[in-house]
PDB file of C-alpha atoms in Angstrom:
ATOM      1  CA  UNK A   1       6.690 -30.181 -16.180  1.00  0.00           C
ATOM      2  CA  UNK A   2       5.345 -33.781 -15.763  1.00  0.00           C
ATOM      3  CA  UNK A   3       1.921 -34.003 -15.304  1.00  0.00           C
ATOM      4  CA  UNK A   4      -0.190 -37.008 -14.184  1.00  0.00           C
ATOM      5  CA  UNK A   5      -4.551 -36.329 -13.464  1.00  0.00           C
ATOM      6  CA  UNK A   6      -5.961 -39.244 -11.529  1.00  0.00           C
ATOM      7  CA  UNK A   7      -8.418 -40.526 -14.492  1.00  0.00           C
ATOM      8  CA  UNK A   8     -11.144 -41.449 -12.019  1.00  0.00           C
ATOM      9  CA  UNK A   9     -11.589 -38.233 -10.390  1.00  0.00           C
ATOM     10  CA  UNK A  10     -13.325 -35.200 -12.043  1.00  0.00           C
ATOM     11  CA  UNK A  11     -12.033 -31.554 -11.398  1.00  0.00           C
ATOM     12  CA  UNK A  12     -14.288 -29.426  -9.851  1.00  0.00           C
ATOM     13  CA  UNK A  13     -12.886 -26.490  -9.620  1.00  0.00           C
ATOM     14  CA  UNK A  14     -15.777 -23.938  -7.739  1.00  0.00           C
ATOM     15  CA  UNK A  15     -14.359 -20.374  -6.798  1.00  0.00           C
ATOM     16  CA  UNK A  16     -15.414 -20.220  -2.558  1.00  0.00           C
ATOM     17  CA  UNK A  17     -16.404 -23.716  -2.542  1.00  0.00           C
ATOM     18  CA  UNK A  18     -13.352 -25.597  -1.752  1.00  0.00           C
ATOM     19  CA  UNK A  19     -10.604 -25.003   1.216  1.00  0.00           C
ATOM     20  CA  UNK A  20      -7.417 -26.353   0.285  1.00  0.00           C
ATOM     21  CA  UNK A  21      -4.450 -27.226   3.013  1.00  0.00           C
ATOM     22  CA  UNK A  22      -0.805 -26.020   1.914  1.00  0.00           C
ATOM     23  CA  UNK A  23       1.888 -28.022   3.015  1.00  0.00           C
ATOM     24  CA  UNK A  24       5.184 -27.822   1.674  1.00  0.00           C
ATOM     25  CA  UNK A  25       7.069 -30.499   2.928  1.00  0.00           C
ATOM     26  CA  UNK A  26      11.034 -28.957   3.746  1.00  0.00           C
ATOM     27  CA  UNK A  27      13.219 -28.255   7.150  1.00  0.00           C
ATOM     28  CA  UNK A  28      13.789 -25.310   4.950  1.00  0.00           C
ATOM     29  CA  UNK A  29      11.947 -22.660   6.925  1.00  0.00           C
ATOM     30  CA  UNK A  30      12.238 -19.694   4.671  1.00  0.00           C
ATOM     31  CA  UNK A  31      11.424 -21.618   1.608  1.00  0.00           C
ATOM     32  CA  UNK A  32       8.359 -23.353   3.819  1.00  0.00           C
ATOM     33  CA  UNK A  33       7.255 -19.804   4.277  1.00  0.00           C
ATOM     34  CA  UNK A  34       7.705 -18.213   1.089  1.00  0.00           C
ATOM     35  CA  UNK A  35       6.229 -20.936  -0.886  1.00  0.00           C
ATOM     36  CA  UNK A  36       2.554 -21.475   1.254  1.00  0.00           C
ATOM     37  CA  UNK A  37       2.391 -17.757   1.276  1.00  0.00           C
ATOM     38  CA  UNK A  38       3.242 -17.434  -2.518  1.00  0.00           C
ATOM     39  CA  UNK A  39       0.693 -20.196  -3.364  1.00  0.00           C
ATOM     40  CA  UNK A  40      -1.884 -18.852  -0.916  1.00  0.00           C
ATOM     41  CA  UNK A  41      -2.181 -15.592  -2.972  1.00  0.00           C
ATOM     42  CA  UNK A  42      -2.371 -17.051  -5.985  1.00  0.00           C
ATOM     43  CA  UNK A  43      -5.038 -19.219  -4.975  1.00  0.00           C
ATOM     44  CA  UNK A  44      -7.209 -16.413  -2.945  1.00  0.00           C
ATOM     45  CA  UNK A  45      -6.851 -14.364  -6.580  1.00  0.00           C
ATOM     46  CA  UNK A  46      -8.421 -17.402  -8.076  1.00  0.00           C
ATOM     47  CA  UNK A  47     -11.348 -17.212  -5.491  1.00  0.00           C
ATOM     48  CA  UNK A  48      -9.629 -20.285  -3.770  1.00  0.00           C
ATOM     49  CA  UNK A  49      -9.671 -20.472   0.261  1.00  0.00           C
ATOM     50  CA  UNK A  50      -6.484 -21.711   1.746  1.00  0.00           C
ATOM     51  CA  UNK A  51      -4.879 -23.027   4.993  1.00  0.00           C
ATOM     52  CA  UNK A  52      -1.299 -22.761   5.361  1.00  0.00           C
ATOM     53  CA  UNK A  53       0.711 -25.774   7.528  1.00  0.00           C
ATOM     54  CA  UNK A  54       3.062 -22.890   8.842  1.00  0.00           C
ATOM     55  CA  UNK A  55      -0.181 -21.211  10.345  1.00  0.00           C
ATOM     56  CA  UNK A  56      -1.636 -24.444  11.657  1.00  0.00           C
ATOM     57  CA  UNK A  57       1.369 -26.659  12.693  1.00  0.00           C
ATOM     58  CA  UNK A  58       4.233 -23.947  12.976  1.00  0.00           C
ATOM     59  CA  UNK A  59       7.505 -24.280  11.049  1.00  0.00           C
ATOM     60  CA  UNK A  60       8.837 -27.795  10.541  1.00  0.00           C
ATOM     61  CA  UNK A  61      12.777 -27.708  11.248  1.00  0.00           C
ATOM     62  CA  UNK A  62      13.144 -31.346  12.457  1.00  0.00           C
ATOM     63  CA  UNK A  63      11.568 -34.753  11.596  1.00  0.00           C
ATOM     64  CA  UNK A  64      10.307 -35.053  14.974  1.00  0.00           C
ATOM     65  CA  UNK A  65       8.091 -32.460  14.687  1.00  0.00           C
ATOM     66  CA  UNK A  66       6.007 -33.732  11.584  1.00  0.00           C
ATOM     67  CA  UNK A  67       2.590 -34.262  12.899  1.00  0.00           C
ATOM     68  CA  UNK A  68       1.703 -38.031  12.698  1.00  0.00           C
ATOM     69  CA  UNK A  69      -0.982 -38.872   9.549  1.00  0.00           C
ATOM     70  CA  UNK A  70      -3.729 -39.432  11.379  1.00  0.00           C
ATOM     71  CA  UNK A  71      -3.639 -36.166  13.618  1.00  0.00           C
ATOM     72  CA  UNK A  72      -2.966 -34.218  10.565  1.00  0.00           C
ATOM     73  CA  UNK A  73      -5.519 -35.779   8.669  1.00  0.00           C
ATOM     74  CA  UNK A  74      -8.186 -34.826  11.394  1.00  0.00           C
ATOM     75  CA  UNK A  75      -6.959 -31.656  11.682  1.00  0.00           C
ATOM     76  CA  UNK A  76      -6.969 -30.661   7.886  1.00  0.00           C
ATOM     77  CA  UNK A  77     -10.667 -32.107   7.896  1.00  0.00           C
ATOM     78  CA  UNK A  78     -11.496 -29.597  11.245  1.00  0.00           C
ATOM     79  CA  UNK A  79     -10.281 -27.036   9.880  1.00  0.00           C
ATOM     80  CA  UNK A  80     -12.781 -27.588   7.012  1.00  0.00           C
ATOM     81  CA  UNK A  81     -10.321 -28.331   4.172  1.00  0.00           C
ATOM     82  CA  UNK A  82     -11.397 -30.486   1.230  1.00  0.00           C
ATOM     83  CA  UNK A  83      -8.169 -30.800  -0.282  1.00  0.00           C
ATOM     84  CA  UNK A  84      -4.658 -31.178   0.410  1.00  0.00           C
ATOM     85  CA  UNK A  85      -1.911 -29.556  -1.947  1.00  0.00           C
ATOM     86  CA  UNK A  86       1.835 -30.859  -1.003  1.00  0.00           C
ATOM     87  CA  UNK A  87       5.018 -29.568  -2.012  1.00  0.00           C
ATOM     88  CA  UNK A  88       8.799 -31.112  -1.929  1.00  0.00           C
ATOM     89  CA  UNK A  89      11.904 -31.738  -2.989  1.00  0.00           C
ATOM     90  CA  UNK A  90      12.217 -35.277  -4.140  1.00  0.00           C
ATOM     91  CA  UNK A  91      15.843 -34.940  -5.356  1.00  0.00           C
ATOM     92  CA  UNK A  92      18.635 -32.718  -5.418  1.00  0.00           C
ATOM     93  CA  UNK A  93      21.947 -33.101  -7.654  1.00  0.00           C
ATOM     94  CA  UNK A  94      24.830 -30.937  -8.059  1.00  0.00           C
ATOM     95  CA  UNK A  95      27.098 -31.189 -11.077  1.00  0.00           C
ATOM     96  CA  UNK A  96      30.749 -29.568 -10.725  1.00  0.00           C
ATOM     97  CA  UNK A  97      32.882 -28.635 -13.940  1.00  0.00           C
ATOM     98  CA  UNK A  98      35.363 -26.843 -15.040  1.00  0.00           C
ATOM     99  CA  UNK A  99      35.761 -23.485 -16.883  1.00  0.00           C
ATOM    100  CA  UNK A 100      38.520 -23.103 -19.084  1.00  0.00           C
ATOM    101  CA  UNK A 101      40.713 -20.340 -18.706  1.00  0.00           C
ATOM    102  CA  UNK A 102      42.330 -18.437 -21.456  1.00  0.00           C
ATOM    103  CA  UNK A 103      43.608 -15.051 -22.757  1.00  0.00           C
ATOM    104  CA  UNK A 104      41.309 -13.018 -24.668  1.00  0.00           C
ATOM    105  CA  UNK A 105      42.975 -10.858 -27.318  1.00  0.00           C
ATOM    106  CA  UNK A 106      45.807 -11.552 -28.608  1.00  0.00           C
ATOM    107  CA  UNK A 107      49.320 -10.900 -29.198  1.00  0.00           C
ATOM    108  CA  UNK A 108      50.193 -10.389 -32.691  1.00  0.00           C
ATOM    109  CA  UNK A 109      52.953  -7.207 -33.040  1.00  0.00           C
ATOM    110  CA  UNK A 110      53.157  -5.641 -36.270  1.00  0.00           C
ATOM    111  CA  UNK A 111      54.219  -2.604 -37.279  1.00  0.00           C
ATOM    112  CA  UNK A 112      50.695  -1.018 -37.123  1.00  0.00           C
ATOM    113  CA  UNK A 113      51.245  -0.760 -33.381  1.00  0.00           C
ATOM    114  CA  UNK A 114      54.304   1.515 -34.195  1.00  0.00           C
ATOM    115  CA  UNK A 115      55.823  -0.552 -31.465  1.00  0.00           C
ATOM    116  CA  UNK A 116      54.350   1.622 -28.804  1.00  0.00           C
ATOM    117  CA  UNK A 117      52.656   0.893 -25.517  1.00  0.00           C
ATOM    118  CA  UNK A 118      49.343   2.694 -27.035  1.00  0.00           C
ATOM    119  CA  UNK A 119      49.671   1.311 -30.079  1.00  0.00           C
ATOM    120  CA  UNK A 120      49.870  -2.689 -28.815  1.00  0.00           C
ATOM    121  CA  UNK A 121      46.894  -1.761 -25.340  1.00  0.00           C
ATOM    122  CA  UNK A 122      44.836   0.281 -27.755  1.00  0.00           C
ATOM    123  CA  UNK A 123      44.216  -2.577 -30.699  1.00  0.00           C
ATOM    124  CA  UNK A 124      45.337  -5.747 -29.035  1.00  0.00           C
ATOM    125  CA  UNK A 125      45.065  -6.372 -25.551  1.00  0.00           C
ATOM    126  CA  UNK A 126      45.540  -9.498 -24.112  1.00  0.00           C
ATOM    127  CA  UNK A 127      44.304 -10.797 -20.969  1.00  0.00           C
ATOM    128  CA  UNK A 128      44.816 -13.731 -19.175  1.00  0.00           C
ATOM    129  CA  UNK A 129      41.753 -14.881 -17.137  1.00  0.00           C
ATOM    130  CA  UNK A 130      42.389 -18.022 -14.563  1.00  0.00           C
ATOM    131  CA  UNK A 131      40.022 -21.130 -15.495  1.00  0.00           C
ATOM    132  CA  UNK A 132      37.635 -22.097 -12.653  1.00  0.00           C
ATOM    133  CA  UNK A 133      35.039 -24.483 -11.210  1.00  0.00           C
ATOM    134  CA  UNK A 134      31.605 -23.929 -10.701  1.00  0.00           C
ATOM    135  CA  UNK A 135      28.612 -26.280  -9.654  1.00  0.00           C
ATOM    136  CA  UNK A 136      25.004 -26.526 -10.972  1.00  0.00           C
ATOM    137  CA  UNK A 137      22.554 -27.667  -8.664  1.00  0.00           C
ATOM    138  CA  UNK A 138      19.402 -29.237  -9.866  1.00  0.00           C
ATOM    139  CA  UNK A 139      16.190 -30.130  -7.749  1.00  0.00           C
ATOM    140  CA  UNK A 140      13.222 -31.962  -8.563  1.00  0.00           C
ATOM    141  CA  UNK A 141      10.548 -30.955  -7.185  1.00  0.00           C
ATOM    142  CA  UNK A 142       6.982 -32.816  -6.726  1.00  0.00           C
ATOM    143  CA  UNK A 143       3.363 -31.141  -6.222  1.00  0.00           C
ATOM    144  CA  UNK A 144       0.322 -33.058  -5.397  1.00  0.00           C
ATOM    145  CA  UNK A 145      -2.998 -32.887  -4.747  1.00  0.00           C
ATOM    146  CA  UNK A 146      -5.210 -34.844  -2.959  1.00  0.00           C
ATOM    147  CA  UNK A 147      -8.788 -35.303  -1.598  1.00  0.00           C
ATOM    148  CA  UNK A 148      -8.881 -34.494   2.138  1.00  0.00           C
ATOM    149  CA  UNK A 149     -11.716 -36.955   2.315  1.00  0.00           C
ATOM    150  CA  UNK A 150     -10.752 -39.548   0.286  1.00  0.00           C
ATOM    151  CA  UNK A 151      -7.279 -39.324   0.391  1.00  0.00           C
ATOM    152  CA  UNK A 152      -7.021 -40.218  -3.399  1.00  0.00           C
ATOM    153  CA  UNK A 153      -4.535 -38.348  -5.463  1.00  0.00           C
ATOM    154  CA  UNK A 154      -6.440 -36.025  -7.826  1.00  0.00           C
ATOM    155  CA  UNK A 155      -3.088 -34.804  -9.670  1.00  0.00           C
ATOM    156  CA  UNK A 156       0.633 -34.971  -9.691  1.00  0.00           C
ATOM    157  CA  UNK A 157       3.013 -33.129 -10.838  1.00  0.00           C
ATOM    158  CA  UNK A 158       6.982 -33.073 -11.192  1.00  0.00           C
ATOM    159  CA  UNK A 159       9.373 -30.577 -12.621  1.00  0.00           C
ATOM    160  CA  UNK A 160      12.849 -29.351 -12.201  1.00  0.00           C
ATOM    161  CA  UNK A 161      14.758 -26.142 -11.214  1.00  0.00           C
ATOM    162  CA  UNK A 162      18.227 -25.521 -11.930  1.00  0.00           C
ATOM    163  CA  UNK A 163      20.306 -23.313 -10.324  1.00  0.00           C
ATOM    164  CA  UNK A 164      17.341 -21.202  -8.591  1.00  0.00           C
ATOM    165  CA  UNK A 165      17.875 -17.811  -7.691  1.00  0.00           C
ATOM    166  CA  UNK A 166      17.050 -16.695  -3.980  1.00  0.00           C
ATOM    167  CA  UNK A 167      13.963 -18.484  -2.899  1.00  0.00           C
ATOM    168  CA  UNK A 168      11.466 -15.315  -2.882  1.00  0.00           C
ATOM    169  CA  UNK A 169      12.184 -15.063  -6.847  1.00  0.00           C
ATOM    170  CA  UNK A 170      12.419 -19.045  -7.397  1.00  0.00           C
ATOM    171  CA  UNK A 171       9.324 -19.318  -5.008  1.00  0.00           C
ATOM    172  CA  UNK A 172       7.022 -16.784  -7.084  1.00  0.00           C
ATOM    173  CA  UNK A 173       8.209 -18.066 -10.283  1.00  0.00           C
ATOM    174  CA  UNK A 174       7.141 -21.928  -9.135  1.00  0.00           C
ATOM    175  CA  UNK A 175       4.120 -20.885  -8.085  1.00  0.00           C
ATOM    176  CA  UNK A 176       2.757 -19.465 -11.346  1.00  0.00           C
ATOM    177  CA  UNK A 177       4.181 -22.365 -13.181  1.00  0.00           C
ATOM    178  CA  UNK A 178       2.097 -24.704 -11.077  1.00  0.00           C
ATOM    179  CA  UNK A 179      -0.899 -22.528 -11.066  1.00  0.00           C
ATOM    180  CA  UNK A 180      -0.848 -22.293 -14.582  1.00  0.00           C
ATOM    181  CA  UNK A 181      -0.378 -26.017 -15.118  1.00  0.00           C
ATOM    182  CA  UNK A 182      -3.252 -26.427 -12.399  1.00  0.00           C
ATOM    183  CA  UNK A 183      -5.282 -23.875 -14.459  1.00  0.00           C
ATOM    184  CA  UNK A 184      -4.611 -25.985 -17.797  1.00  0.00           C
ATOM    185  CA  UNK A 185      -6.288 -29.686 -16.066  1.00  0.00           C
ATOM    186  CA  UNK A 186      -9.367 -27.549 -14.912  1.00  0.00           C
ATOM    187  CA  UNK A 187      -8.478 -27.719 -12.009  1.00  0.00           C
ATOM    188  CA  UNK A 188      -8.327 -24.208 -11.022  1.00  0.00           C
ATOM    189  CA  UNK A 189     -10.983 -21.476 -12.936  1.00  0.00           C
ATOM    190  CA  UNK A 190      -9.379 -18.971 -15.388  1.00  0.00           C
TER     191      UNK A 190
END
């Protein structure tokens, strides 16, 4: 994980004083869900109050629904957030290659075998197994965090997944990555 910490602005990390607004940024609506609730328990076990986008603004499943900045931005403030943590995918490859195919075993008769059916399957089997293709897909995801009032990005931070498994387990294990990386700028309290 790539981290950046905006020099100019001090963590201040205060267990029931902040309120941060979750927004992960995706048309995706399971992983929109799984991810703000993931990262809204991990931040109440931290002491850390959160408002989720999904809760405020319903799912987002279409450009047209994105809330324009400055109606957001009023309502993150009303609803009495100080911060603003953002989640998305910034860039997804896939990467296709092939798997060569082969026999495993192999055929070598001798007279050990005894020249038998049992004697060749039982020491020396040889199978053939098809080559094949398979992808791996790779995203890059990007967290921030910003000041609700200010707007100024407090910290970035940009990592990659390969191949994720389904979204609950990929969404649990991001979130601990990112709270732990949070947790190691001081900017969330051990």
């Amino acid at each position: 994980m790539a981290t950046w910490v905006n020099p100019d602005e001090k963590p201040t990390p205060q267990p029931g004083k902040h309120k941060i607004f979750l927004f992960v940024m995706t048309q995706n609506y399971d992983a929109q869900l799984n991810l703000e609730n993931d990262l809204a328990s991990a931040a109440a076990a931290k002491g850390i109050l959160t408002v989720k986008s999904i809760d405020a603004f319903g799912p987002i499943v279409t450009l047209d629904r994105l809330p324009k900045t400055d109606v957001l931005l009023k309502a993150i403030r009303d609803l009495g957030c100080d911060a603003i943590f953002t989640v998305a995918v910034v860039d997804q490859t896939e990467k296709t290659h092939y798997v060569q195919g082969g026999y495993s075993g192999g055929f070598v008769p001798y007279a050990g075998y005894g020249y038998t059916y049992s004697g060749y399957y039982a020491y020396s089997p040889a199978f053939y197994s098809p080559g094949y293709y398979t992808s791996d897909k790779t995203y890059f995801i990007e967290s921030n965090l910003f000041s609700a009032l200010t707007e100024k990005m407090l910290v970035s931070m940009q990592s990659k997944v390969v191949n994720p498994p389904d979204i609950t387990k990929a969404s649990k294990q991001y979130t601990q990555m990112l709270m732990t990386e949070l947790q190691a700028r001081g900017f969330v309290k051990d």
